[in-house]
CSV table of C-alpha atoms in Angstrom, one decimal:
chain,number,residue,atom,x,y,z
A,223,MET,CA,21.1,2.6,30.4
A,224,ASN,CA,21.2,-1.0,28.1
A,225,LYS,CA,17.2,-1.6,27.5
A,226,LYS,CA,16.4,-5.0,25.5
A,227,ILE,CA,14.5,-5.1,22.3
A,228,ALA,CA,12.6,-8.4,21.5
A,229,MET,CA,9.6,-10.1,20.2
A,230,VAL,CA,7.2,-11.5,22.4
A,231,ASN,CA,8.3,-15.9,22.8
A,232,VAL,CA,5.2,-17.4,22.0
A,233,SER,CA,6.4,-20.4,21.1
A,234,ASP,CA,4.9,-22.3,24.2
A,235,LYS,CA,1.1,-20.7,23.7
A,236,PRO,CA,-1.2,-22.6,22.1
A,237,LYS,CA,-2.8,-22.3,18.7
A,238,THR,CA,-6.0,-20.5,18.8
A,239,GLN,CA,-9.4,-19.5,16.6
A,240,ARG,CA,-8.4,-15.5,16.9
A,241,ARG,CA,-9.9,-12.4,15.0
A,242,ALA,CA,-9.5,-8.7,14.7
A,243,VAL,CA,-11.3,-5.8,13.5
A,244,ALA,CA,-10.1,-2.8,12.6
A,245,GLU,CA,-12.0,0.4,11.3
A,246,ALA,CA,-10.4,3.8,9.2
A,247,LYS,CA,-12.7,6.6,8.7
A,248,VAL,CA,-11.8,8.9,5.6
A,249,SER,CA,-13.6,12.1,6.4
A,250,MET,CA,-14.0,14.4,3.6
A,251,GLN,CA,-16.3,16.4,1.3
A,252,LYS,CA,-19.8,15.1,0.4
A,253,GLU,CA,-18.5,15.0,-3.3
A,254,THR,CA,-16.0,13.6,-2.8
A,255,LEU,CA,-17.4,10.5,-1.5
A,256,LYS,CA,-20.4,10.7,-4.1
A,257,LEU,CA,-17.7,10.3,-6.7
A,258,ILE,CA,-15.8,7.6,-5.2
A,259,MET,CA,-20.1,5.6,-4.6
A,260,GLN,CA,-20.8,6.3,-8.9
A,261,GLY,CA,-16.8,5.2,-9.4
A,262,LYS,CA,-15.9,8.4,-11.3
A,263,ILE,CA,-12.2,8.9,-9.4
A,264,LYS,CA,-9.9,9.9,-12.2
A,265,LYS,CA,-7.5,7.0,-11.1
A,266,GLY,CA,-9.8,4.7,-11.0
A,267,ASP,CA,-12.0,2.4,-9.0
A,268,ALA,CA,-11.0,3.5,-5.1
A,269,LEU,CA,-12.9,1.1,-3.7
A,270,ALA,CA,-11.3,-1.8,-5.8
A,271,VAL,CA,-7.6,-0.2,-5.4
A,272,SER,CA,-8.8,0.2,-1.9
A,273,THR,CA,-9.6,-3.4,-1.2
A,274,LEU,CA,-6.3,-4.8,-2.6
A,275,ALA,CA,-4.3,-2.4,-0.7
A,276,GLY,CA,-5.9,-3.5,2.7
A,277,ILE,CA,-5.9,-7.3,2.0
A,278,GLN,CA,-1.9,-6.7,0.9
A,279,ALA,CA,-0.7,-4.4,4.0
A,280,ALA,CA,-2.4,-7.1,6.1
A,281,LYS,CA,0.3,-9.1,4.4
A,282,LYS,CA,3.1,-7.1,4.2
A,283,THR,CA,2.6,-6.6,8.5
A,284,ARG,CA,5.4,-8.4,9.7
A,285,ASP,CA,7.5,-6.1,7.7
A,286,LEU,CA,6.4,-2.8,8.7
A,287,ILE,CA,5.8,-3.3,12.3
A,288,LEU,CA,9.3,-4.5,13.3
A,289,LEU,CA,8.2,-6.5,16.6
A,290,ALA,CA,5.2,-8.2,15.1
A,291,HIS,CA,5.5,-11.8,14.6
A,292,PRO,CA,5.0,-13.5,11.0
A,293,ILE,CA,2.0,-15.2,11.3
A,294,GLU,CA,-0.4,-16.3,9.1
A,295,PHE,CA,-4.1,-15.8,8.5
A,296,SER,CA,-7.0,-17.7,6.7
A,297,HIS,CA,-9.1,-14.9,6.2
A,298,ILE,CA,-9.2,-11.5,5.5
A,299,ASP,CA,-12.3,-9.0,4.4
A,300,ILE,CA,-12.5,-5.2,3.5
A,301,SER,CA,-15.7,-3.5,3.4
A,302,PHE,CA,-17.0,0.2,3.0
A,303,SER,CA,-20.0,1.8,4.7
A,304,PHE,CA,-20.8,5.5,3.8
A,305,LYS,CA,-21.4,8.7,6.0
A,306,LYS,CA,-22.8,11.9,4.6
A,307,ASP,CA,-18.8,12.8,4.6
A,308,ALA,CA,-16.8,10.0,5.7
A,309,LEU,CA,-16.0,6.5,3.9
A,310,LEU,CA,-15.8,3.8,6.9
A,311,ILE,CA,-13.4,1.2,6.1
A,312,LYS,CA,-13.5,-2.3,8.1
A,313,SER,CA,-11.4,-4.8,8.2
A,314,GLU,CA,-11.1,-8.3,9.5
A,315,VAL,CA,-8.6,-10.5,10.0
A,316,SER,CA,-9.4,-13.9,11.2
A,317,GLY,CA,-6.9,-17.6,11.5
A,318,ASN,CA,-5.7,-19.9,13.7
A,319,ALA,CA,-2.9,-18.9,15.7
A,320,ARG,CA,-0.5,-18.1,18.5
A,321,THR,CA,-1.1,-14.4,19.2
A,322,GLY,CA,-3.3,-12.0,17.4
A,323,PHE,CA,-4.2,-10.5,14.5
A,324,GLU,CA,-5.0,-6.8,15.9
A,325,MET,CA,-2.1,-5.5,13.6
A,326,GLU,CA,-3.0,-6.8,10.4
A,327,ALA,CA,-5.8,-5.7,10.9
A,328,LEU,CA,-4.9,-2.3,11.4
A,329,ASN,CA,-2.7,-2.0,9.3
A,330,ALA,CA,-4.9,-3.5,6.5
A,331,ALA,CA,-7.8,-0.6,7.4
A,332,ALA,CA,-4.7,2.1,7.3
A,333,ILE,CA,-3.2,1.4,4.2
A,334,ALA,CA,-6.9,0.4,2.5
A,335,ALA,CA,-7.7,4.7,3.7
A,336,LEU,CA,-4.4,5.3,3.1
A,337,ASN,CA,-5.0,4.4,-1.2
A,338,VAL,CA,-8.9,6.4,-0.6
A,339,TYR,CA,-6.7,9.3,0.2
A,340,ASP,CA,-3.6,8.8,-2.3
A,341,MET,CA,-6.3,8.6,-5.3
A,342,CYS,CA,-8.3,11.2,-3.7
A,343,LYS,CA,-6.6,14.5,-2.8
A,344,TYR,CA,-6.4,16.1,-6.2
A,345,LEU,CA,-10.1,16.9,-4.9
A,346,ASP,CA,-10.2,17.0,-1.6
A,347,LYS,CA,-6.5,18.0,0.2
A,348,ASN,CA,-8.5,18.4,3.9
A,349,MET,CA,-9.5,14.2,4.0
A,350,THR,CA,-8.9,13.0,7.3
A,351,ILE,CA,-8.1,9.4,8.2
A,352,GLU,CA,-9.1,8.2,11.7
A,353,VAL,CA,-8.0,4.5,12.6
A,354,LYS,CA,-9.2,2.0,15.5
A,355,LEU,CA,-9.3,-1.5,16.9
A,356,LEU,CA,-12.8,-2.2,17.0
A,357,GLU,CA,-12.7,-5.9,18.6
A,358,LYS,CA,-10.5,-8.9,19.2
A,359,GLU,CA,-10.8,-12.2,20.6
A,360,GLY,CA,-9.0,-15.3,21.1
A,361,GLY,CA,-6.1,-16.1,22.7
A,362,LYS,CA,-5.6,-15.7,26.9
A,363,SER,CA,-6.9,-12.2,27.1
A,364,GLY,CA,-10.5,-13.2,26.1
A,365,LYS,CA,-12.5,-10.8,24.2
A,366,PHE,CA,-12.1,-7.2,23.2
A,367,THR,CA,-14.8,-4.7,22.1
A,368,ARG,CA,-14.4,-1.3,21.4
A,369,PRO,CA,-17.5,0.9,23.1
A,370,LEU,CA,-19.6,2.9,20.9
């Protein structure tokens, strides 16, 4: 049995405005979250490092996701919100392209979360990470919004 592996051919698709939003939830002890919010993590500012890591991860998606198209985005934003025992990391990627930015947004959120984990593991080895696509828009398939 010989199976073909190939990237999807998007050369005939028109470029359209596209956007994808992903979220990583890093669950942790309340004390760990408090130290992150206060900027008192030994390795440094976990939110600043996580932001830069997420941006870099989006740029590197083409190298890490084997069948992802090497597409250019024009904007990426990494933002944070705090729950009582979790840090929520949201990545938003947008631009004008022939294919969507779901993988770039997911990769950015995941790597940002892994950087938080790395910087805080000395405090809390029980941290967990969940990553999901929240929404995407543009292209033939239109808009997707994850139900709450």
